[in-house]
Coordinates of C-alpha atoms and ligand atoms in Angstrom, one line a residue:
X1 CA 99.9 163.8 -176.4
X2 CA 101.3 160.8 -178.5
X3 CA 103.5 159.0 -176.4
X4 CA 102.2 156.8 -173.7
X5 CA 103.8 154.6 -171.1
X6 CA 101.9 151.8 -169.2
X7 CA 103.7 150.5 -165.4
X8 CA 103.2 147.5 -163.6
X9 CA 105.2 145.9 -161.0
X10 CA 107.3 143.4 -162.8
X11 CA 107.2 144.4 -166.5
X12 CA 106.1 140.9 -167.5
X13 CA 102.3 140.3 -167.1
X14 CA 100.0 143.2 -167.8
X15 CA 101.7 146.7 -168.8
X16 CA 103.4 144.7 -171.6
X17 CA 99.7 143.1 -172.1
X18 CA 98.4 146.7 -172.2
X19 CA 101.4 147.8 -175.0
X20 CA 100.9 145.0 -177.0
X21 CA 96.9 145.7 -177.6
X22 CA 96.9 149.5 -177.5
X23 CA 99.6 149.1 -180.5
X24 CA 97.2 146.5 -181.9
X25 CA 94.3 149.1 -181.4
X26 CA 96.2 152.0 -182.5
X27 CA 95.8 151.2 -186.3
X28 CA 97.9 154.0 -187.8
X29 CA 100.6 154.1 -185.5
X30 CA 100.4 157.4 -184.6
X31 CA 101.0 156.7 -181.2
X32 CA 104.4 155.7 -179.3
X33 CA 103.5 152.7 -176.8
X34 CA 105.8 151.3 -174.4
X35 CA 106.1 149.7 -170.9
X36 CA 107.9 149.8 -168.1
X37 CA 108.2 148.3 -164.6
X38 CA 108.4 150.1 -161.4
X39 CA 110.4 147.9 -159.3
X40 CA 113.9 146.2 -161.0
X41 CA 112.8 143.0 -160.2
X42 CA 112.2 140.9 -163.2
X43 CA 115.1 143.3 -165.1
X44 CA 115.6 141.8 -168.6
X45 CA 113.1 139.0 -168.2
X46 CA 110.5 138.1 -171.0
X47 CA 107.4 138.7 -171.2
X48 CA 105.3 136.1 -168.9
X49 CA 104.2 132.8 -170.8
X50 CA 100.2 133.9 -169.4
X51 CA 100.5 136.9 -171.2
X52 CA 102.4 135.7 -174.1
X53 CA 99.7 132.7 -174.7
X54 CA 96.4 134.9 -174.5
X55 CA 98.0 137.4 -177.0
X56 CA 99.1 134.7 -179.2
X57 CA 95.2 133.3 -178.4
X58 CA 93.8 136.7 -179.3
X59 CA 96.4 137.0 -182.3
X60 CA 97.5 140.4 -180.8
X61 CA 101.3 140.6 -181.9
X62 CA 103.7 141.3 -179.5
X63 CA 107.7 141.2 -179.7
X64 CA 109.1 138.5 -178.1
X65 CA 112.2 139.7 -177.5
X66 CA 110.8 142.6 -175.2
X67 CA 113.1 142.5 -171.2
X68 CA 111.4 143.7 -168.4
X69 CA 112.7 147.4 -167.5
X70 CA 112.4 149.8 -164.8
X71 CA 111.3 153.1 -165.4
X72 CA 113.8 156.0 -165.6
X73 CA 114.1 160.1 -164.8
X74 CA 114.3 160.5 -169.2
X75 CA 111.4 157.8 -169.2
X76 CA 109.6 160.7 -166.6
X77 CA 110.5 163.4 -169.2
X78 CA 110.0 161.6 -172.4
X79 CA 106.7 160.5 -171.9
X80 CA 103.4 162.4 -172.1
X81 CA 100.8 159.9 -170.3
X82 CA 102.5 157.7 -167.7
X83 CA 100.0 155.1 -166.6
X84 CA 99.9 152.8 -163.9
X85 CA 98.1 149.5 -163.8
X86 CA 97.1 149.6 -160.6
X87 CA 96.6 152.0 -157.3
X88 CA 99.7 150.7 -155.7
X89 CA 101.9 151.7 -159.2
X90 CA 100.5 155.1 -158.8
X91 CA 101.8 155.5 -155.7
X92 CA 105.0 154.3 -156.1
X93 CA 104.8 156.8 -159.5
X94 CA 104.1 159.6 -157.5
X95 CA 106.4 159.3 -155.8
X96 CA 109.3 159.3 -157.8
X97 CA 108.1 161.9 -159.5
X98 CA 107.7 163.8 -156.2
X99 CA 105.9 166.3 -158.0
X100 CA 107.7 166.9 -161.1
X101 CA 105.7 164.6 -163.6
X102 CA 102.5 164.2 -161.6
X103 CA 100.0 165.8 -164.2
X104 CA 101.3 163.0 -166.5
X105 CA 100.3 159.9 -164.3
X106 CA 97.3 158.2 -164.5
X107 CA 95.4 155.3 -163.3
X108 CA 95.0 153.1 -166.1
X109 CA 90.8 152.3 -164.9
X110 CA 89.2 152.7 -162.2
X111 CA 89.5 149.7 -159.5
X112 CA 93.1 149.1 -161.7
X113 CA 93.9 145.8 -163.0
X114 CA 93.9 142.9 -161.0
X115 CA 97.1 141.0 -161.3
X116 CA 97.2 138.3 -162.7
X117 CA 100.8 137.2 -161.5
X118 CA 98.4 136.4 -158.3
X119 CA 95.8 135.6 -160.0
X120 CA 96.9 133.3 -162.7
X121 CA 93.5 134.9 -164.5
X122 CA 95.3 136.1 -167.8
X123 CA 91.7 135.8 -169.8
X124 CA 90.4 138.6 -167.0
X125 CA 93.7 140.2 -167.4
X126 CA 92.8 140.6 -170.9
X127 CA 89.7 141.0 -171.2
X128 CA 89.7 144.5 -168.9
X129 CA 93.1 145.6 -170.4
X130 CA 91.6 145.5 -174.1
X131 CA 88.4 147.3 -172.8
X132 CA 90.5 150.3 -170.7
X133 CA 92.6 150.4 -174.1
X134 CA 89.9 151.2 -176.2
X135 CA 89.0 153.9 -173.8
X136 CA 92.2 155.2 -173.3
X137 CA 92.5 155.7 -177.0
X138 CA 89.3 157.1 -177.8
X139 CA 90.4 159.8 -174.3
X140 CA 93.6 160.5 -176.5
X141 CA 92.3 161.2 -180.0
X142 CA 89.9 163.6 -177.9
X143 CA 92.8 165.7 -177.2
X144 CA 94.4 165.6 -180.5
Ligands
4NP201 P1 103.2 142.5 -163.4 O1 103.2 141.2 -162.5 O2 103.5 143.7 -162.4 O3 101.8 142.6 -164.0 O4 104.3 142.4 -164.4 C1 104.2 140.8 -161.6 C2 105.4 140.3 -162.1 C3 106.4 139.9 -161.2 C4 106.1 140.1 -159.8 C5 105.0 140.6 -159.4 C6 104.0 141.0 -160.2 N1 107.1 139.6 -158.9 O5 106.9 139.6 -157.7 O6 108.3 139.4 -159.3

């Protein structure tokens, strides 16, 4: 269980927010982080300037060059944890999978992440992103 996908709406603010720190968090790469989006959206777009300054404020790399993208079928079958950042991204999950993938989909905490495209709260963004990351980590070495 090493490779791990996190799904918001757009791609820009916080599944790329949640990437970014679980590859800062997972130390020896051993993992394989990426994102996606559920909706097409913000296709190709970077990642949101909120999210790019409170990584750059918490200096959590990220690659700038990252486009928003939608998830795929391969994406369903490549991945082994396919997390959404909130309830309504599980939903939509679900039902794409429509019953194929649905062991593999998670909610990334409980009460999701609050987004902060509506917000405009990128420190809160942050701040329970990096916590559910360490937890999510610590779940996955547990089942190593
Ligand atoms: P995200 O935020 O799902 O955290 O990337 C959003 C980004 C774009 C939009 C909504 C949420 N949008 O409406 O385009």
């Amino acid at each position: 269980m090493n490779k791990v996908v996190f799904v918001c709406l757009g791609n820009i603010c916080r599944s790329p927010m949640a990437e970014f720190i679980m590859k800062a968090l997972d130390q020896d790469g051993s993992l394989h982080i990426e994102s996606r989006a559920t909706s097409s959206w913000e296709h190709g777009n970077p990642v949101h300037q909120g999210t790019q300054k409170i990584l750059r404020k918490y200096a959590v790399s990220f690659d700038s060059s990252k486009g928003s993208q939608q998830i795929s079928q391969s994406d369903f079958e490549f991945f082994d944890l396919i997390v959404g950042m909130d309830e309504s991204n599980v939903e939509d999950l679900l039902q794409v999978s429509a019953g194929r993938y649905d062991d593999k989909i998670k909610l990334f905490r409980p009460g999701g992440v609050p987004d902060p495209w509506y917000t405009g709260d990128f420190e809160e963004t942050y701040n329970l992103v990096t916590a559910a990351c360490q937890d999510w980590l610590q779940w996955i070495r547990d089942r190593q």
